Short mmCIF file of C-alpha atoms in Angstrom, two decimals:
data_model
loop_
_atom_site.label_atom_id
_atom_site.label_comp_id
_atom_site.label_asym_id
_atom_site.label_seq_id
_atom_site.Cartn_x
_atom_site.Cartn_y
_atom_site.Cartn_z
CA UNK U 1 0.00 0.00 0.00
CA UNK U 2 1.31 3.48 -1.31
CA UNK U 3 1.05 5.95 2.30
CA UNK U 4 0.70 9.83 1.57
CA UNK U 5 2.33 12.17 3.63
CA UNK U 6 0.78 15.62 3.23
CA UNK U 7 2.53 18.98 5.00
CA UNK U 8 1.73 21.06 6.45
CA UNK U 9 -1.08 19.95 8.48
CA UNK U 10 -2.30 23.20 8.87
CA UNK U 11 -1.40 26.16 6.49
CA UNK U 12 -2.38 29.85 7.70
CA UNK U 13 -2.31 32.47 4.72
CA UNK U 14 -4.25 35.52 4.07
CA UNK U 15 -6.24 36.29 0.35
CA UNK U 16 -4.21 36.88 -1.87
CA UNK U 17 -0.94 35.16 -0.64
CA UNK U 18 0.71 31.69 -2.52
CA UNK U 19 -0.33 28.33 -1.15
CA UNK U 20 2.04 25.41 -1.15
CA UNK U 21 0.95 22.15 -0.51
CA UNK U 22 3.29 18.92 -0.56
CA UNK U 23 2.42 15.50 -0.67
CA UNK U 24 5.12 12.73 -0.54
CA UNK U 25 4.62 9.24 -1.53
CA UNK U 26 5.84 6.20 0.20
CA UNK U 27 7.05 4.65 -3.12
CA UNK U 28 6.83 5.69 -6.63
CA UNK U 29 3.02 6.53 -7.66
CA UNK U 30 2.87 4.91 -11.45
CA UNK U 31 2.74 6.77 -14.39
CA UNK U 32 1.71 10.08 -12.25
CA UNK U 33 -1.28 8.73 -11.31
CA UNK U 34 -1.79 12.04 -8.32
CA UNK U 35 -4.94 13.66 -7.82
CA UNK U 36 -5.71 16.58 -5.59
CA UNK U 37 -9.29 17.21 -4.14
CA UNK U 38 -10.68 20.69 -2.21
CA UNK U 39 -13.38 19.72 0.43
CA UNK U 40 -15.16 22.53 2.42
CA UNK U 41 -17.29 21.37 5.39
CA UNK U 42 -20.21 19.55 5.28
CA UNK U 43 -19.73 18.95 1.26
CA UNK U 44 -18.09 16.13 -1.03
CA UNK U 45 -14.77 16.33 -1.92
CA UNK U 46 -14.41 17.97 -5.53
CA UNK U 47 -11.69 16.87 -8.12
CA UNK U 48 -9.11 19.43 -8.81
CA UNK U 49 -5.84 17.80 -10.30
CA UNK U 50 -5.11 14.73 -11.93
CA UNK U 51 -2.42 13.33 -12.91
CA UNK U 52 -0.50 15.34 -11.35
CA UNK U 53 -0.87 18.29 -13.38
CA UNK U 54 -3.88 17.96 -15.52
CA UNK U 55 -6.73 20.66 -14.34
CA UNK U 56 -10.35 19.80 -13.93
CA UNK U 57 -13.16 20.74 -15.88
CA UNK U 58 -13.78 24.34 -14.47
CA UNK U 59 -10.64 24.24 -12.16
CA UNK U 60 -9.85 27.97 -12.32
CA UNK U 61 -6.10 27.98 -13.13
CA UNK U 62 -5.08 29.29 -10.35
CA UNK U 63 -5.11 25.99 -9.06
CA UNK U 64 -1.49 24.36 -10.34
CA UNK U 65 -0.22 20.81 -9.73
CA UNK U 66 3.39 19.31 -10.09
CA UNK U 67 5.95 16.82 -9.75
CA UNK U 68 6.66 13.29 -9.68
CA UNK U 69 8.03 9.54 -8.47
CA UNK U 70 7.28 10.26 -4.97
CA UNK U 71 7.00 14.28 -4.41
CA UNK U 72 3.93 15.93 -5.82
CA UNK U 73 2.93 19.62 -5.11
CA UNK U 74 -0.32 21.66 -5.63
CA UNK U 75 -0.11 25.51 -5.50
CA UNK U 76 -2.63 28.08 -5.24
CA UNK U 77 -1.21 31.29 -6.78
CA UNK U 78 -3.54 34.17 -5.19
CA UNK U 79 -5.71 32.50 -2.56
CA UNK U 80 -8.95 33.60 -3.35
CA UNK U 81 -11.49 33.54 -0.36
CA UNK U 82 -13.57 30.45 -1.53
CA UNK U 83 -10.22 28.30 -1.56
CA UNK U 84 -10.17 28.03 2.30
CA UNK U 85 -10.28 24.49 2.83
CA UNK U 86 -8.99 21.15 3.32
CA UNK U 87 -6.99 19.60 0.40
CA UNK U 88 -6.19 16.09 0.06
CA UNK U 89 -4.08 14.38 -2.10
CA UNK U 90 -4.61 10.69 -3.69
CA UNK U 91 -2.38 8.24 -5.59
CA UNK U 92 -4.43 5.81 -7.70
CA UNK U 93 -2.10 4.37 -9.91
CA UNK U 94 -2.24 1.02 -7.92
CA UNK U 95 -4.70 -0.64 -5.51
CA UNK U 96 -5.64 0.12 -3.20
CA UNK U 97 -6.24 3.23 -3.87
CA UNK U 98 -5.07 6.02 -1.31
CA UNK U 99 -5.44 9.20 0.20
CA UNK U 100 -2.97 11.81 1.97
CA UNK U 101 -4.28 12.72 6.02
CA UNK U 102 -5.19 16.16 4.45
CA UNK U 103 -4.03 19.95 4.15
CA UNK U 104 -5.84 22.60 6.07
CA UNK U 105 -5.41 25.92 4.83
CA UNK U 106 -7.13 28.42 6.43
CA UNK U 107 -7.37 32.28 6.90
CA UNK U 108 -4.41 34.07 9.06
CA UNK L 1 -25.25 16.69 -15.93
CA UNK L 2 -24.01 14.00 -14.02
CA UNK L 3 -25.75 13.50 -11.00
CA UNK L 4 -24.63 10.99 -7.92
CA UNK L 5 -27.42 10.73 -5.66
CA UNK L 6 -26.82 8.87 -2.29
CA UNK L 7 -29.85 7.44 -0.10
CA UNK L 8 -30.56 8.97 3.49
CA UNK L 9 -28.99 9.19 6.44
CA UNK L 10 -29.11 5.93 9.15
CA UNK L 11 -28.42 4.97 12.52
CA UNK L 12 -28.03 1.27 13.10
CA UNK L 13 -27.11 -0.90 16.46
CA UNK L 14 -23.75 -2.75 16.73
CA UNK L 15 -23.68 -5.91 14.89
CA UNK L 16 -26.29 -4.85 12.51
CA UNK L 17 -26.30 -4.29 8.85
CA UNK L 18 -26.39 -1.27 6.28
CA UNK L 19 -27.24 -0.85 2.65
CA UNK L 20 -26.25 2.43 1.26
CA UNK L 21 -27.63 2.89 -2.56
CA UNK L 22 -26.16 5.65 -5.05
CA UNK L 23 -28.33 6.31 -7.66
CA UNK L 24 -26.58 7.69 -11.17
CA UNK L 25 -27.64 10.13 -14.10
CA UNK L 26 -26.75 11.70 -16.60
CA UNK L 27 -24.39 8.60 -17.80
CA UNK L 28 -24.71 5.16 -18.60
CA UNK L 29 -23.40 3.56 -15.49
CA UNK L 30 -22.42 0.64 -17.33
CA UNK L 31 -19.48 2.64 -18.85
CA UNK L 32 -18.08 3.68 -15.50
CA UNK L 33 -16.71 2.20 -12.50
CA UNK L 34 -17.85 3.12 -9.15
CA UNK L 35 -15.78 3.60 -5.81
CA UNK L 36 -17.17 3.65 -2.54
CA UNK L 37 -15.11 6.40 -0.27
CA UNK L 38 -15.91 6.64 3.88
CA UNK L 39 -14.93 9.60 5.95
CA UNK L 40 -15.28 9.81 9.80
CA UNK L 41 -15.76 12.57 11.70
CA UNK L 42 -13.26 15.00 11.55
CA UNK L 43 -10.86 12.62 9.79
CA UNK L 44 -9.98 12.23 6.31
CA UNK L 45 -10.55 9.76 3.48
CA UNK L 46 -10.90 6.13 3.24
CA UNK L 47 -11.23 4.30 0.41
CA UNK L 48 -13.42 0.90 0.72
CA UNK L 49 -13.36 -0.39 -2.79
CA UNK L 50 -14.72 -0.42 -6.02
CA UNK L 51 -17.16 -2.17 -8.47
CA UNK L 52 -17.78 -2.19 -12.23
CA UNK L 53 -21.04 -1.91 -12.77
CA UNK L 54 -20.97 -3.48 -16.60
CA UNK L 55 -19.87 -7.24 -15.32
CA UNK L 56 -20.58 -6.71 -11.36
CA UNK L 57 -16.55 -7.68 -10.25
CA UNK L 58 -15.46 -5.77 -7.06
CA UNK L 59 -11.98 -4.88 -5.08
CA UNK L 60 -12.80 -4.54 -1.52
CA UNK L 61 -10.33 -2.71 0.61
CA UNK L 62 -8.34 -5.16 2.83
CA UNK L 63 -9.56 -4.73 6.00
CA UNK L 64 -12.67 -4.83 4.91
CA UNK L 65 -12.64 -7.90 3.20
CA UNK L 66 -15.84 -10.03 4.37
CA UNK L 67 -17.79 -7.54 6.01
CA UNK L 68 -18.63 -5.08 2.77
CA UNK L 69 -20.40 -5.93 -0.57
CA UNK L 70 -20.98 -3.53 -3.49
CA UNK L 71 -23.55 -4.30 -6.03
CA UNK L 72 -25.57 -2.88 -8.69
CA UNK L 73 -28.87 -2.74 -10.29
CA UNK L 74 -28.39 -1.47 -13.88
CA UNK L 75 -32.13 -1.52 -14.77
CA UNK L 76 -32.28 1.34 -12.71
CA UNK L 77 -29.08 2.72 -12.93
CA UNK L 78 -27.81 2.34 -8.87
CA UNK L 79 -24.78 0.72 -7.35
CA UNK L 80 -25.18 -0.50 -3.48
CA UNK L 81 -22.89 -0.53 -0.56
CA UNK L 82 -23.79 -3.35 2.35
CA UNK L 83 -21.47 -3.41 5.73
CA UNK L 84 -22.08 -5.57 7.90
CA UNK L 85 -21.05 -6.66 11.70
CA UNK L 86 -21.21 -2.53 12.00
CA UNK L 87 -18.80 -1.54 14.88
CA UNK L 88 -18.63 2.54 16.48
CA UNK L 89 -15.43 2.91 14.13
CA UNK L 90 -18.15 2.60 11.10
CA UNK L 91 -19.51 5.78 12.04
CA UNK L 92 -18.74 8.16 9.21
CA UNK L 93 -20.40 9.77 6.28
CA UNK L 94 -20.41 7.39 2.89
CA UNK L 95 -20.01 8.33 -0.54
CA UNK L 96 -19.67 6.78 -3.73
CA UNK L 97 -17.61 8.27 -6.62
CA UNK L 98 -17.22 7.77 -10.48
CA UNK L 99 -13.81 6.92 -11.60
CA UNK L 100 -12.98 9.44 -14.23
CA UNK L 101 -11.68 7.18 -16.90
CA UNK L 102 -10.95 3.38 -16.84
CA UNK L 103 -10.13 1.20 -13.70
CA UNK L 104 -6.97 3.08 -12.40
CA UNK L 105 -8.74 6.58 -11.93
CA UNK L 106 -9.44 9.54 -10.11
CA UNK L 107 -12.95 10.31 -9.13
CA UNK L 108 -14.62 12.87 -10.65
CA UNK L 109 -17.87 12.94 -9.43
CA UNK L 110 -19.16 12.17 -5.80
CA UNK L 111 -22.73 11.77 -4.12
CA UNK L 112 -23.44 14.10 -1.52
CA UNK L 113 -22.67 11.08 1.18
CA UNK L 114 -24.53 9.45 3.43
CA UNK L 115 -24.34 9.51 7.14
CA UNK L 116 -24.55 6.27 8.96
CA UNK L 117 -24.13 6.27 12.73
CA UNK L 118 -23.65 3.27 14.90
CA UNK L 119 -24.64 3.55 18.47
CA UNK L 120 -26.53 1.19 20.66
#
């Protein structure tokens, strides 16, 4: 089983500021198989990133993914106020499939 | 649009069962898999496994082997989750999620979950 390893736990940023969000992998997720999610309370997780850099349908591209092997990254560029949330990461290139513990960033 | 509707919430007694159904439109379900994801309160994401709804084959996560079952119903378009033996660690908010394209995938569309508390 492929573990995640998200950091920070907790990321404190005002609107406007650069998010950085790192996930690690515990071995080598196949052929960039990364995703990256936004979940705000009480709602589903929503698909942002996949493989590793490929935006969702109406992911505003301010929302940017990278990397590979084992170290993937997701940056906001201007936090806007809806993107205060949790962010997870998820390798599905093998099964099971798994999910990083999860990125909170919040207002400072 | 593609729509993932998830039945209502449920509170169920230790030991007992509970069937979770996920209703889909906008697609032909056949064409799809379909993942079941759990999340417990205030913790993150768990996936449980997977089915394809064109043959009916599952992967069940590990440690759930034996106690869940996904199946599906394509006459009316809706994929089922049963777990069974239901412990306090069940309690979490279930929801099921399309894979985006073939059987290694990312999920691009989720039901709006369903709640299932155990508590005697």
């Amino acid at each position: 089983e492929i573990v995640l390893t998200q950091s920070p736990g907790t990321l404190s940023l005002s609107p406007g500021e650069r998010a950085t969000l790192s996930c690690r992998a515990s071995q080598s997720v196949s052929s960039s198989y990364l995703a990256w999610y936004q979940q705000k309370p009480g709602q589903a997780p929503r698909l942002l990133i996949y493989g590793a850099s490929s935006r969702a349908t109406g992911v505003p591209d301010r929302f940017s993914g990278s990397g590979s092997g084992t170290d993937f990254t997701l940056t906001i560029s201007r936090l806007e106020p809806e993107d205060f949330a949790v962010y997870y990461c998820q390798q599905y290139g093998s099964s099971p499939w798994t999910f990083g513990q999860g990125t909170k960033v919040e207002i400072k | 649009q593609v729509q993932l509707v998830q039945s209502g919430a449920e509170v169920k007694k230790p030991g007992a069962s509970v069937r979770v159904s996920c209703k889909a439109s906008g697609y032909t379900l056949t064409s799809y898999y379909m993942h079941w994801v759990r999340q417990a309160p205030g913790q993150g994401l768990e996936w449980m496994g997977l089915i394809n709804p064109s043959g009916g084959s599952t992967n069940y996560a590990q440690k759930l082997q034996g106690r869940v079952t996904m199946t599906r119903d394509t006459s009316s378009s809706t994929v089922y989750m049963e777990l069974s033996s239901l412990r306090s660690e069940d309690t979490a908010v279930y929801y099921c999620a399309r894979g985006h394209s073939g059987y290694y995938s990312e999920f691009d569309y989720w039901g709006q979950g369903t709640l299932v508390t155990v508590s005697s």
